[in-house]
Amino acid sequence: MCGIVGYVGHRNSTEILLDGLRRLEYRGYDSAGLAVLGGRGVTIVRAQGKLKALEEKLKQHWPQGPLGIGHTRWATHGRPSETNAHPHQAGPIVLVHNGIIENYQELRHFLAKKGHTIKSETDTEIVCHLIQQRLYDGLSMEQAFHHVLGELRGSYALVVMNTNEPGRLYVARQGSPLVIGVGKGESFAASDVSAFLPYTRQAIFLEDNDWGMLSASQAVFYDRKGNRVKRPLKKIVWNQTQAEKGGFKHFMLKEICEQPRILMDTLANRTVEKQKRVFLEGVAKVLKGKFPYNKIYIIACGTSYHAGLVGKYLIEEMARLPVMVDQASEFRYRRPIIDRRTLLIAISQSGETADTLAALKEAKSQGAKIISICNVIDASIPRASHATLYTRAGPEIGVASTKAFTTQVAVLILLALHLGRGQGKISSGFVDEAISALLRVPSQMEWILKRSKSIEAMAKKYAKRSSFLYFGRGVNFPIALEGALKLKEISYIHAEGYSAGEMKHGPIALIDKGMPVVVLAPQDKTYEKVLSNIAEVKARGASVIAVGTEGDRELARHVDDLLLIPPAPWYVTPLLESIPMQLLAYHMAICRGTDVDQPRNLAKSVTVE
Ligand code: M6R
């Protein structure tokens, strides 16, 4: 996730772009840059690090010109560096991009054959060269831009300048947000309205496949086929802070709601339907050939640890390899058996968690091979690993982890499929079906999100309760742990997660009249057993809130409240069940008036022991 901004009008664009980038910095901050077109041609200034580094550079030379584009980066392809920072340029074409171009390798080969020299490691730079190539081929700028959009696979929001066309910006959107600001004699383009709210409250939200041109006085849009389209002009009534949250009340809610789109990014160019295999570019070397390891450790903390527990069920079932999951803080202080035949998977959103990093280093020093699953590019954990699979969730601002968790689980599903195939334990047909099931998840998540009103109502009903139990079996057990963690973190309600089978060994003593018990009950192989567990807690007076499969009338008869997920294979249900768990915790916190995004006593990244 990156922040992009463009300006064409009557003022000097440098100030406006910088101001916009400051408001977009929450979207990414590992490098930033801007390009301004004035009387003396184009000036591009880029810097690695936070926006402050760019501001320092600009003090030496403040570009002047009424047309410009800016970018604040969250690295996906290519490490954070000045060379990889946007804007990118090829001849007269200068552009900024947010998203992932899935077929960039293929396009890169094509451009190399045509004699283009690509300077950065990014997927973005190839877009400049492609447009330049189509201009060489004789197309007009408008035709070239439209043509190139048809060649790109993946997600993008693009703002493009042609240095031979002062006074004009080209824009396009597919899968990544882009909104146009319409001012008096000036136009803006940005990832969200916060970037231009001080200048105008009139906005046009582009739809997927829209593209067009902006000048100071006009905005023209087309659809994929090149037909002219009109998009309504809307008046923005949000204040500045709301705008950064895309109109959502909290970052956590925004992050919950963006999971369908984010998951598409996580899966992008790792799953191709009908290809019967997954592509895990980051770990190819470590996992190549015959599997040389005799055991796998997964280490992590908090929510990432829960993702690791899901990983154990997935890898053991699909690849038939032994997996041990440890909290990193425990792992580092015992004497785990590690040697050169140990594969250690470290999971961390931030990539900076002190315990996970220390445990990883310890295992590495004893000969283990390290793969990390991480969200932040080039953080300490990926740097200390032999290979990394990035989750591509974009910056997670809410302290309670949501989208980082589901993307970690998605990556673990891909890894399990890869290992399972490598071990010959699953067929290519199974992989094919799994890929189709995974690609259905974003729309299934949308389906759940559309029904979130009922969760809000349910939260009101239970918000005064002081204690909750969460039960799940099999791969749903870690989701019970995660659901309970979410609730306690942000609503400060006491909550415990248990495997449903363990209930009779102690926790059942807690149940009395009206005690809320959240039960994960999808129709998988543990379903019948879970129904019995529900009967047992109901018999002792519990109020049961179940998460079950759409159309499950039997379950509906036995529970007090039912949250539905669409039917899906067992290994996909953790992704779907997570959404009602997150929303329930969120709405309970709202009812109790707690600080959702910054709950007491917690920090987003725990960099001390
Ligand atoms: O950045 P990491 O994934 O390594 O962080 C681990 C935990 O600190 C983190 O998951 C924490 O439990 C979250 N606040 C949970 O919502």
Coordinates of C-alpha atoms and ligand atoms in Angstrom, one line a residue:
M1 CA 0.0 0.0 0.0
C2 CA 1.4 3.4 -1.0
G3 CA 0.1 6.9 -1.1
I4 CA 0.0 8.8 -4.4
V5 CA -0.9 12.3 -5.2
G6 CA -1.1 14.5 -8.4
Y7 CA -1.7 18.1 -9.0
V8 CA -2.5 20.3 -12.0
G9 CA -3.5 23.9 -11.5
H10 CA -2.3 27.5 -10.9
R11 CA -0.2 27.1 -7.7
N12 CA 3.3 25.7 -7.3
S13 CA 2.8 22.0 -7.0
T14 CA 5.7 21.2 -4.6
E15 CA 3.9 22.6 -1.6
I16 CA 0.6 20.9 -2.5
L17 CA 2.3 17.5 -3.1
L18 CA 4.3 17.6 0.1
D19 CA 1.2 18.6 2.1
G20 CA -0.7 15.7 0.5
L21 CA 2.1 13.2 1.1
R22 CA 2.2 14.2 4.8
R23 CA -1.5 13.2 5.1
L24 CA -0.9 10.0 3.1
E25 CA 2.2 9.0 5.0
Y26 CA 0.1 6.5 7.1
R27 CA -0.1 4.4 3.9
G28 CA 3.6 3.8 3.7
Y29 CA 6.8 5.5 4.7
D30 CA 9.9 3.7 3.6
S31 CA 10.7 6.2 0.8
A32 CA 9.1 9.2 -0.9
G33 CA 9.5 11.3 -3.9
L34 CA 8.0 13.9 -6.2
A35 CA 8.2 15.2 -9.8
V36 CA 7.4 18.7 -10.8
L37 CA 7.1 20.0 -14.3
G38 CA 7.8 23.7 -14.8
G39 CA 9.4 26.1 -17.3
R40 CA 12.8 24.4 -16.9
G41 CA 11.5 20.9 -17.5
V42 CA 10.9 18.1 -15.0
T43 CA 12.6 17.9 -11.6
I44 CA 12.5 14.6 -9.8
V45 CA 13.5 14.4 -6.1
R46 CA 13.4 11.1 -4.2
A47 CA 14.7 10.0 -0.8
Q48 CA 14.9 6.8 1.1
G49 CA 13.2 6.9 4.6
K50 CA 10.4 8.9 5.9
L51 CA 9.0 12.0 4.3
K52 CA 11.3 14.1 6.4
A53 CA 14.3 12.9 4.4
L54 CA 12.6 14.1 1.2
E55 CA 11.8 17.5 2.8
E56 CA 15.5 17.9 3.8
K57 CA 16.5 17.3 0.2
L58 CA 13.9 19.7 -1.1
K59 CA 15.3 22.5 1.1
Q60 CA 18.4 22.5 -1.2
H61 CA 16.2 22.9 -4.3
W62 CA 12.5 23.7 -4.2
P63 CA 11.1 22.8 -7.7
Q64 CA 8.7 25.2 -9.3
G65 CA 5.8 24.3 -11.6
P66 CA 2.0 23.9 -11.8
L67 CA 2.0 20.2 -12.6
G68 CA 3.4 17.4 -10.4
I69 CA 3.0 14.0 -8.9
G70 CA 4.2 12.6 -5.5
H71 CA 4.5 9.2 -3.8
T72 CA 5.1 7.8 -0.4
R73 CA 6.1 4.2 -0.6
W74 CA 5.3 0.9 1.1
A75 CA 7.7 -1.5 -0.6
T76 CA 6.3 -4.6 -2.3
H77 CA 8.7 -5.2 -5.2
G78 CA 12.2 -4.1 -4.5
R79 CA 13.7 -3.0 -1.2
P80 CA 13.3 0.5 0.2
S81 CA 15.9 2.6 -1.6
E82 CA 16.2 5.9 -3.5
T83 CA 16.4 4.0 -6.8
N84 CA 13.2 2.1 -6.1
A85 CA 11.4 5.2 -4.8
H86 CA 8.8 6.7 -7.1
P87 CA 8.3 8.7 -9.3
H88 CA 9.9 6.5 -12.0
Q89 CA 10.8 7.9 -15.4
A90 CA 11.4 6.6 -18.9
G91 CA 12.0 9.4 -21.5
P92 CA 9.1 11.8 -21.3
I93 CA 7.0 9.5 -19.1
V94 CA 7.1 10.1 -15.3
L95 CA 4.7 8.2 -13.0
V96 CA 3.7 7.1 -9.6
H97 CA 1.9 3.8 -8.8
N98 CA 0.1 2.1 -5.9
G99 CA -0.6 -1.6 -6.3
I100 CA 1.2 -4.7 -7.7
I101 CA 1.8 -5.4 -11.4
E102 CA 1.5 -9.2 -11.5
N103 CA 3.0 -9.8 -14.9
Y104 CA 5.9 -7.5 -14.5
Q105 CA 8.5 -10.2 -15.1
E106 CA 7.0 -11.1 -18.4
L107 CA 6.8 -7.4 -19.4
R108 CA 10.3 -6.8 -18.2
H109 CA 11.6 -9.4 -20.6
F110 CA 9.6 -7.9 -23.4
L111 CA 11.1 -4.4 -22.7
A112 CA 14.6 -5.8 -22.4
K113 CA 14.3 -7.3 -25.8
K114 CA 13.2 -3.9 -27.1
G115 CA 16.3 -2.4 -25.7
H116 CA 15.0 -0.6 -22.6
T117 CA 17.2 -0.4 -19.5
I118 CA 15.3 -0.8 -16.3
K119 CA 17.1 0.9 -13.4
S120 CA 15.0 -0.2 -10.4
E121 CA 13.9 -3.5 -9.0
T122 CA 10.2 -2.3 -9.0
D123 CA 7.2 -3.6 -10.9
T124 CA 6.3 0.1 -11.5
E125 CA 9.2 1.2 -13.6
I126 CA 8.2 -1.1 -16.4
V127 CA 4.9 0.8 -16.8
C128 CA 6.8 4.0 -17.8
H129 CA 8.9 2.0 -20.3
L130 CA 5.8 0.3 -21.7
I131 CA 4.1 3.7 -22.4
Q132 CA 7.3 5.0 -23.9
Q133 CA 7.5 1.9 -26.1
R134 CA 3.9 2.4 -27.3
L135 CA 4.8 6.1 -28.1
Y136 CA 7.8 4.8 -30.2
D137 CA 5.3 2.5 -31.9
G138 CA 3.5 5.5 -33.1
L139 CA 0.5 5.8 -30.8
S140 CA -0.6 9.1 -29.3
M141 CA -0.1 9.5 -25.5
E142 CA -3.8 8.9 -25.0
Q143 CA -3.8 5.7 -27.1
A144 CA -0.5 4.6 -25.6
F145 CA -1.8 4.9 -22.1
H146 CA -5.0 3.1 -22.9
H147 CA -3.1 0.3 -24.7
V148 CA -0.7 -0.2 -21.8
L149 CA -3.5 -0.5 -19.2
G150 CA -4.7 -3.4 -21.3
E151 CA -1.3 -5.1 -21.0
L152 CA -1.1 -4.9 -17.2
R153 CA -2.3 -7.6 -14.9
G154 CA -2.8 -6.9 -11.2
S155 CA -3.8 -3.9 -9.2
Y156 CA -2.9 -0.3 -9.8
A157 CA -3.7 3.3 -9.2
L158 CA -1.5 5.3 -11.6
V159 CA -0.9 9.0 -12.0
V160 CA 1.2 9.8 -15.0
M161 CA 2.8 12.9 -16.6
N162 CA 4.2 13.3 -20.1
T163 CA 6.8 16.0 -20.0
N164 CA 5.8 17.0 -23.5
E165 CA 2.3 17.8 -22.3
P166 CA 2.4 20.4 -19.5
G167 CA -1.0 20.9 -18.0
R168 CA -2.2 17.3 -18.2
L169 CA -2.2 14.3 -15.9
Y170 CA -3.2 10.8 -16.9
V171 CA -4.9 8.7 -14.3
A172 CA -6.1 5.1 -14.0
R173 CA -7.5 2.8 -11.4
Q174 CA -7.8 -1.0 -11.1
G175 CA -8.1 -2.6 -7.7
S176 CA -6.3 0.2 -5.8
P177 CA -8.0 3.4 -4.7
L178 CA -7.9 6.6 -6.7
V179 CA -10.0 9.7 -6.1
I180 CA -10.1 12.9 -8.1
G181 CA -10.4 16.3 -6.4
V182 CA -12.1 19.0 -8.4
G183 CA -11.1 22.5 -7.4
K184 CA -11.5 26.0 -8.9
G185 CA -9.0 26.0 -11.7
E186 CA -7.1 23.1 -10.3
S187 CA -7.5 19.3 -10.2
F188 CA -6.0 16.7 -7.8
A189 CA -5.6 12.9 -7.9
A190 CA -4.9 11.0 -4.7
S191 CA -5.1 7.6 -2.9
D192 CA -7.6 9.2 -0.6
V193 CA -9.4 12.5 -0.1
S194 CA -7.3 13.5 2.9
A195 CA -4.5 14.6 0.5
F196 CA -6.6 17.4 -1.0
L197 CA -9.2 18.2 1.6
P198 CA -7.6 21.6 2.5
Y199 CA -8.1 22.7 -1.2
T200 CA -11.4 21.2 -2.2
R201 CA -14.2 19.1 -0.9
Q202 CA -15.5 18.1 -4.3
A203 CA -14.5 14.6 -5.3
I204 CA -15.0 12.0 -7.9
F205 CA -14.3 8.4 -6.9
L206 CA -13.0 6.4 -9.8
E207 CA -14.3 2.9 -10.4
D208 CA -12.2 -0.1 -11.3
N209 CA -11.0 0.0 -15.0
D210 CA -11.6 3.8 -15.2
W211 CA -8.9 5.9 -16.7
G212 CA -8.7 9.4 -18.0
M213 CA -7.1 12.8 -18.2
L214 CA -7.1 15.8 -15.8
S215 CA -6.3 19.4 -16.6
A216 CA -6.7 22.4 -14.4
S217 CA -10.3 22.9 -15.7
Q218 CA -11.4 19.5 -16.8
A219 CA -11.6 15.9 -16.0
V220 CA -12.5 13.3 -18.6
F221 CA -12.9 9.5 -17.9
Y222 CA -13.3 6.4 -19.9
D223 CA -14.0 2.7 -19.2
R224 CA -11.8 -0.2 -20.2
K225 CA -13.2 -0.3 -23.7
G226 CA -12.5 3.4 -24.2
N227 CA -16.1 4.6 -23.9
R228 CA -16.6 7.9 -22.2
V229 CA -18.0 7.5 -18.6
K230 CA -19.4 10.0 -16.2
R231 CA -18.8 9.6 -12.5
P232 CA -20.7 11.6 -9.9
L233 CA -19.2 14.6 -8.2
K234 CA -19.5 14.1 -4.4
K235 CA -19.2 16.6 -1.6
I236 CA -16.9 15.3 1.2
V237 CA -18.2 16.0 4.6
W238 CA -15.5 14.1 6.6
N239 CA -13.0 15.9 8.7
Q240 CA -9.3 15.4 8.2
T241 CA -8.8 12.5 10.6
Q242 CA -11.8 10.7 9.2
A243 CA -10.5 11.2 5.7
E244 CA -7.2 9.4 6.5
K245 CA -9.3 6.5 7.7
G246 CA -11.2 6.6 4.4
G247 CA -14.3 7.7 6.2
F248 CA -14.1 4.8 8.7
K249 CA -14.3 5.7 12.4
H250 CA -11.2 3.7 13.3
F251 CA -8.2 2.3 11.5
M252 CA -9.1 -1.1 12.9
L253 CA -12.5 -1.0 11.1
K254 CA -10.8 0.2 7.9
E255 CA -8.3 -2.6 8.1
I256 CA -11.0 -5.2 8.7
C257 CA -13.0 -4.0 5.7
E258 CA -10.0 -3.8 3.4
Q259 CA -9.2 -7.5 3.8
P260 CA -10.9 -8.7 0.6
R261 CA -8.8 -6.4 -1.5
I262 CA -5.6 -7.0 0.5
L263 CA -6.0 -10.7 0.2
M264 CA -6.0 -10.4 -3.6
D265 CA -2.7 -8.6 -3.3
T266 CA -1.3 -11.4 -1.0
L267 CA -2.4 -14.1 -3.6
A268 CA -1.3 -12.0 -6.7
N269 CA 1.2 -13.8 -8.9
R270 CA 1.4 -16.7 -6.4
T271 CA -1.7 -18.4 -7.5
V272 CA -2.8 -18.8 -11.1
E273 CA -6.0 -20.7 -11.8
K274 CA -5.6 -23.9 -13.8
Q275 CA -1.8 -23.9 -13.3
K276 CA -2.1 -26.4 -10.5
R277 CA 0.8 -25.0 -8.5
V278 CA 1.6 -22.1 -6.3
F279 CA 4.5 -19.8 -6.9
L280 CA 6.5 -18.8 -3.8
E281 CA 9.2 -16.7 -5.4
G282 CA 10.8 -15.7 -2.0
V283 CA 11.5 -19.2 -0.8
A284 CA 12.2 -21.1 -4.0
K285 CA 15.9 -21.6 -3.1
V286 CA 15.4 -22.8 0.4
L287 CA 12.7 -25.3 -0.5
K288 CA 14.1 -26.5 -3.9
G289 CA 14.6 -30.2 -4.6
K290 CA 14.2 -33.0 -2.0
F291 CA 13.0 -31.6 1.3
P292 CA 16.2 -31.8 3.5
Y293 CA 14.6 -31.0 6.8
N294 CA 13.2 -33.5 9.3
K295 CA 11.2 -31.0 11.4
I296 CA 9.6 -27.6 11.3
Y297 CA 9.4 -25.1 14.1
I298 CA 7.1 -22.1 13.8
I299 CA 7.8 -19.3 16.2
A300 CA 5.9 -16.0 16.7
C301 CA 4.1 -13.9 19.3
G302 CA 0.5 -12.8 19.9
T303 CA -1.7 -12.9 16.8
S304 CA 1.2 -14.1 14.7
Y305 CA 1.6 -17.1 17.0
H306 CA -2.1 -17.9 16.4
A307 CA -1.5 -17.8 12.6
G308 CA 1.4 -20.2 13.3
L309 CA -0.9 -22.6 15.1
V310 CA -3.2 -22.5 12.0
G311 CA 0.0 -23.2 10.0
K312 CA 0.7 -26.4 12.0
Y313 CA -2.7 -27.9 11.1
L314 CA -2.2 -26.9 7.4
I315 CA 1.3 -28.2 7.0
E316 CA 0.8 -31.4 9.0
E317 CA -2.3 -32.3 7.1
M318 CA -1.2 -31.3 3.6
A319 CA 2.5 -32.1 3.7
R320 CA 2.6 -34.8 6.5
L321 CA 5.6 -33.1 8.1
P322 CA 6.0 -32.6 11.9
V323 CA 5.5 -29.0 13.0
M324 CA 6.0 -27.6 16.4
V325 CA 4.7 -24.1 17.2
D326 CA 6.2 -22.0 20.0
Q327 CA 5.8 -18.6 21.4
A328 CA 9.1 -17.0 20.6
S329 CA 9.5 -15.8 24.2
E330 CA 9.4 -19.4 25.4
F331 CA 11.4 -20.9 22.5
R332 CA 14.4 -18.7 23.2
Y333 CA 14.7 -19.7 26.8
R334 CA 14.5 -23.4 26.5
R335 CA 16.8 -25.8 24.7
P336 CA 14.9 -26.8 21.5
I337 CA 16.6 -29.5 19.5
I338 CA 17.9 -27.7 16.4
D339 CA 20.4 -28.8 13.7
R340 CA 20.9 -28.3 10.0
R341 CA 17.9 -30.4 9.3
T342 CA 15.6 -28.0 11.1
L343 CA 13.4 -25.5 9.2
L344 CA 12.3 -22.6 11.3
I345 CA 9.4 -20.4 10.2
A346 CA 9.3 -17.0 12.0
I347 CA 6.0 -15.1 11.6
S348 CA 5.8 -11.4 12.4
Q349 CA 3.7 -8.5 11.1
S350 CA 6.2 -5.8 12.0
G351 CA 9.4 -7.9 11.5
E352 CA 10.8 -6.2 14.6
T353 CA 9.4 -8.2 17.6
A354 CA 12.3 -8.6 19.9
D355 CA 11.5 -12.1 21.1
T356 CA 10.9 -13.5 17.6
L357 CA 14.0 -11.9 16.3
A358 CA 16.2 -13.2 19.2
A359 CA 14.7 -16.7 18.9
L360 CA 15.3 -16.7 15.1
K361 CA 18.9 -15.7 15.6
E362 CA 19.5 -18.4 18.2
A363 CA 18.1 -21.1 15.9
K364 CA 20.1 -19.7 13.0
S365 CA 23.3 -19.9 15.0
Q366 CA 22.6 -23.6 15.6
G367 CA 22.2 -24.3 11.9
A368 CA 18.5 -24.0 11.2
K369 CA 17.3 -22.7 7.9
I370 CA 15.1 -19.7 8.4
I371 CA 12.0 -18.6 6.4
S372 CA 10.1 -15.6 7.7
I373 CA 6.5 -14.6 7.0
C374 CA 6.5 -10.8 7.4
N375 CA 4.6 -7.7 6.4
V376 CA 7.2 -5.0 6.6
I377 CA 9.7 -5.2 3.8
D378 CA 13.3 -5.3 4.9
A379 CA 12.6 -5.2 8.6
S380 CA 15.0 -6.9 11.0
I381 CA 13.3 -10.3 10.8
P382 CA 13.4 -10.7 7.0
R383 CA 16.9 -9.4 7.0
A384 CA 18.0 -12.0 9.4
S385 CA 16.2 -14.8 7.5
H386 CA 17.4 -17.0 4.6
A387 CA 14.2 -16.3 2.7
T388 CA 11.0 -14.3 3.3
L389 CA 7.4 -14.5 2.1
Y390 CA 5.8 -11.1 2.4
T391 CA 2.2 -10.8 3.3
R392 CA 1.6 -7.6 1.4
A393 CA -1.0 -6.3 3.8
G394 CA 0.1 -2.7 3.7
P395 CA 0.7 -0.7 6.8
E396 CA -1.4 -1.9 9.8
I397 CA -2.0 1.1 12.0
G398 CA -4.6 -0.3 14.5
V399 CA -2.8 -2.0 17.4
A400 CA -5.1 -5.0 17.2
S401 CA -3.9 -7.1 14.3
T402 CA -6.5 -8.0 11.7
K403 CA -5.5 -7.9 8.1
A404 CA -1.9 -9.0 9.1
F405 CA -3.4 -12.1 10.6
T406 CA -5.5 -13.2 7.6
T407 CA -2.7 -12.5 5.2
Q408 CA -0.3 -14.6 7.3
V409 CA -2.8 -17.4 7.2
A410 CA -3.2 -17.1 3.5
V411 CA 0.6 -17.3 3.0
L412 CA 0.7 -20.4 5.3
I413 CA -2.0 -22.0 3.1
L414 CA 0.2 -21.4 0.1
L415 CA 3.2 -22.7 1.8
A416 CA 1.4 -25.8 3.0
L417 CA 0.2 -26.4 -0.6
H418 CA 3.7 -26.0 -1.9
L419 CA 5.2 -28.4 0.7
G420 CA 2.4 -30.8 0.3
R421 CA 3.0 -31.0 -3.4
G422 CA 6.7 -31.2 -2.9
Q423 CA 6.3 -34.1 -0.5
G424 CA 3.9 -35.8 -3.0
K425 CA 1.2 -35.8 -0.3
I426 CA -1.5 -33.9 -2.3
S427 CA -2.3 -34.1 -5.9
S428 CA -2.1 -31.3 -8.5
G429 CA -5.9 -31.6 -8.6
F430 CA -6.1 -30.8 -4.9
V431 CA -3.9 -27.7 -5.4
D432 CA -6.0 -26.6 -8.3
E433 CA -9.2 -26.8 -6.2
A434 CA -7.4 -25.1 -3.3
I435 CA -6.4 -22.2 -5.6
S436 CA -10.0 -21.8 -6.8
A437 CA -11.2 -21.9 -3.2
L438 CA -8.6 -19.2 -2.2
L439 CA -9.5 -17.0 -5.1
R440 CA -13.1 -17.1 -4.0
V441 CA -12.2 -15.9 -0.5
P442 CA -12.2 -12.1 -1.2
S443 CA -15.8 -12.2 -2.5
Q444 CA -16.8 -14.5 0.4
M445 CA -15.2 -12.0 2.8
E446 CA -17.3 -9.2 1.2
W447 CA -20.4 -11.3 1.7
I448 CA -19.6 -11.5 5.5
L449 CA -18.8 -7.8 5.7
K450 CA -22.1 -6.9 4.1
R451 CA -23.9 -8.7 7.0
S452 CA -21.9 -6.9 9.7
K453 CA -25.0 -5.0 11.0
S454 CA -26.2 -8.1 12.8
I455 CA -22.8 -8.3 14.6
E456 CA -23.2 -4.7 15.8
A457 CA -26.6 -5.6 17.2
M458 CA -25.2 -8.7 18.9
A459 CA -22.4 -6.7 20.4
K460 CA -24.9 -4.4 22.1
K461 CA -26.7 -7.4 23.6
Y462 CA -23.5 -8.8 25.2
A463 CA -21.4 -5.7 25.8
K464 CA -22.1 -5.6 29.6
R465 CA -20.9 -9.2 30.1
S466 CA -17.6 -9.3 32.0
S467 CA -16.3 -12.7 30.8
F468 CA -16.4 -14.7 27.5
L469 CA -15.3 -18.2 26.5
Y470 CA -14.3 -19.1 22.9
F471 CA -14.2 -22.7 21.7
G472 CA -13.1 -24.2 18.4
R473 CA -11.7 -27.6 17.3
G474 CA -9.0 -28.5 14.8
V475 CA -7.9 -25.6 12.6
N476 CA -10.7 -23.5 14.2
F477 CA -9.1 -23.8 17.6
P478 CA -6.5 -21.1 16.9
I479 CA -9.3 -18.8 15.7
A480 CA -10.9 -19.3 19.1
L481 CA -7.7 -18.1 20.7
E482 CA -7.4 -15.2 18.3
G483 CA -11.1 -14.2 18.8
A484 CA -10.5 -14.1 22.5
L485 CA -7.3 -12.1 22.2
K486 CA -9.1 -9.5 20.0
L487 CA -11.8 -9.1 22.5
K488 CA -9.6 -8.7 25.5
E489 CA -7.1 -6.4 23.7
I490 CA -9.6 -3.7 22.7
S491 CA -12.7 -4.1 24.9
Y492 CA -10.8 -5.1 28.1
I493 CA -13.3 -7.9 28.6
H494 CA -11.9 -11.1 30.1
A495 CA -11.9 -13.8 27.4
E496 CA -10.3 -17.2 27.1
G497 CA -10.0 -19.4 24.0
Y498 CA -10.0 -23.2 24.4
S499 CA -10.1 -26.2 22.1
A500 CA -13.7 -27.4 22.4
G501 CA -12.5 -30.9 23.4
E502 CA -10.6 -29.5 26.4
M503 CA -13.7 -27.8 27.8
K504 CA -14.8 -30.7 30.0
H505 CA -11.3 -30.7 31.6
G506 CA -11.8 -27.5 33.5
P507 CA -13.3 -24.5 31.7
I508 CA -16.8 -25.9 31.9
A509 CA -16.8 -25.0 35.6
L510 CA -16.9 -21.4 34.6
I511 CA -20.2 -21.7 32.8
D512 CA -23.3 -20.5 34.6
K513 CA -26.5 -18.8 33.5
G514 CA -26.0 -16.4 30.6
M515 CA -22.3 -16.8 30.3
P516 CA -21.4 -16.0 26.6
V517 CA -19.7 -18.8 24.8
V518 CA -18.5 -18.2 21.2
V519 CA -18.3 -21.4 19.3
L520 CA -16.7 -21.9 15.9
A521 CA -18.8 -24.5 14.2
P522 CA -18.2 -24.7 10.4
Q523 CA -19.3 -27.9 8.7
D524 CA -16.0 -29.7 8.7
K525 CA -15.0 -33.1 10.2
T526 CA -15.3 -31.8 13.7
Y527 CA -18.8 -30.5 13.2
E528 CA -20.7 -33.3 15.0
K529 CA -18.4 -33.1 18.0
V530 CA -18.8 -29.3 18.2
L531 CA -22.6 -29.7 18.2
S532 CA -22.3 -32.0 21.2
N533 CA -20.0 -29.4 22.9
I534 CA -22.7 -26.8 22.3
A535 CA -25.4 -29.0 23.8
E536 CA -23.1 -29.4 26.9
V537 CA -22.6 -25.7 27.5
K538 CA -26.2 -24.9 26.7
A539 CA -27.3 -27.5 29.3
R540 CA -25.3 -25.4 31.9
G541 CA -27.0 -22.2 31.0
A542 CA -24.5 -20.6 28.5
S543 CA -25.6 -18.2 25.8
V544 CA -24.0 -19.6 22.7
I545 CA -22.9 -17.3 19.8
A546 CA -21.9 -19.6 17.0
V547 CA -20.1 -19.0 13.8
G548 CA -21.5 -21.5 11.3
T549 CA -22.0 -22.2 7.6
E550 CA -24.7 -20.4 5.6
G551 CA -27.8 -22.6 5.4
D552 CA -27.0 -24.7 8.5
R553 CA -30.5 -24.9 10.0
E554 CA -29.5 -27.6 12.5
L555 CA -26.9 -25.3 14.1
A556 CA -29.4 -22.4 14.1
R557 CA -31.8 -24.5 16.3
H558 CA -29.2 -25.0 19.0
V559 CA -27.7 -21.6 19.5
D560 CA -28.7 -18.2 20.8
D561 CA -27.0 -16.2 18.0
L562 CA -25.6 -17.2 14.7
L563 CA -22.9 -15.5 12.6
L564 CA -22.7 -16.9 9.1
I565 CA -19.8 -17.7 6.8
P566 CA -20.2 -19.0 3.2
P567 CA -19.4 -22.7 2.6
A568 CA -15.6 -23.3 2.1
P569 CA -13.1 -26.1 2.5
W570 CA -11.7 -26.6 6.0
Y571 CA -8.3 -24.9 5.3
V572 CA -10.0 -21.7 4.1
T573 CA -12.5 -21.3 6.9
P574 CA -10.0 -19.7 9.3
L575 CA -9.8 -16.8 6.9
L576 CA -13.6 -16.4 6.8
E577 CA -14.2 -17.0 10.6
S578 CA -11.7 -14.3 11.4
I579 CA -13.9 -11.5 10.1
P580 CA -16.9 -12.1 12.4
M581 CA -14.4 -12.5 15.3
Q582 CA -12.7 -9.2 14.5
L583 CA -16.1 -7.4 14.0
L584 CA -17.5 -8.8 17.3
A585 CA -14.5 -7.5 19.2
Y586 CA -14.6 -4.2 17.4
H587 CA -18.3 -3.5 18.1
M588 CA -18.0 -4.7 21.7
A589 CA -15.2 -2.1 22.2
I590 CA -17.3 0.6 20.6
C591 CA -20.2 -0.2 23.0
R592 CA -17.8 0.0 25.9
G593 CA -16.2 3.3 24.7
T594 CA -12.6 2.1 24.7
D595 CA -9.8 3.4 22.6
V596 CA -10.0 0.9 19.7
D597 CA -6.9 1.9 17.7
Q598 CA -4.6 2.4 20.7
P599 CA -5.8 0.2 23.5
R600 CA -4.3 0.8 26.9
N601 CA -0.9 -0.7 27.8
L602 CA -0.2 -2.0 24.3
A603 CA 2.2 -1.1 21.6
K604 CA 2.0 -1.9 17.9
S605 CA 5.4 -3.4 17.8
V606 CA 7.1 -5.0 20.9
T607 CA 10.7 -4.3 20.3
V608 CA 11.8 -5.0 23.9
E609 CA 11.7 -8.3 25.8
Ligands
M6R1 O1 4.7 -7.7 14.7 P1 4.4 -9.0 15.2 O2 3.5 -9.8 14.4 O3 5.6 -9.8 15.5 O4 3.7 -8.8 16.6 C1 3.4 -9.8 17.5 C2 2.4 -9.4 18.5 O5 2.9 -8.4 19.3 C3 1.0 -8.9 17.9 O6 0.5 -9.8 17.1 C4 0.0 -8.5 19.0 O7 -0.4 -9.7 19.7 C5 -1.2 -7.8 18.4 N1 -1.4 -6.6 19.2 C6 -2.4 -8.6 18.4 O8 -3.5 -7.9 17.9

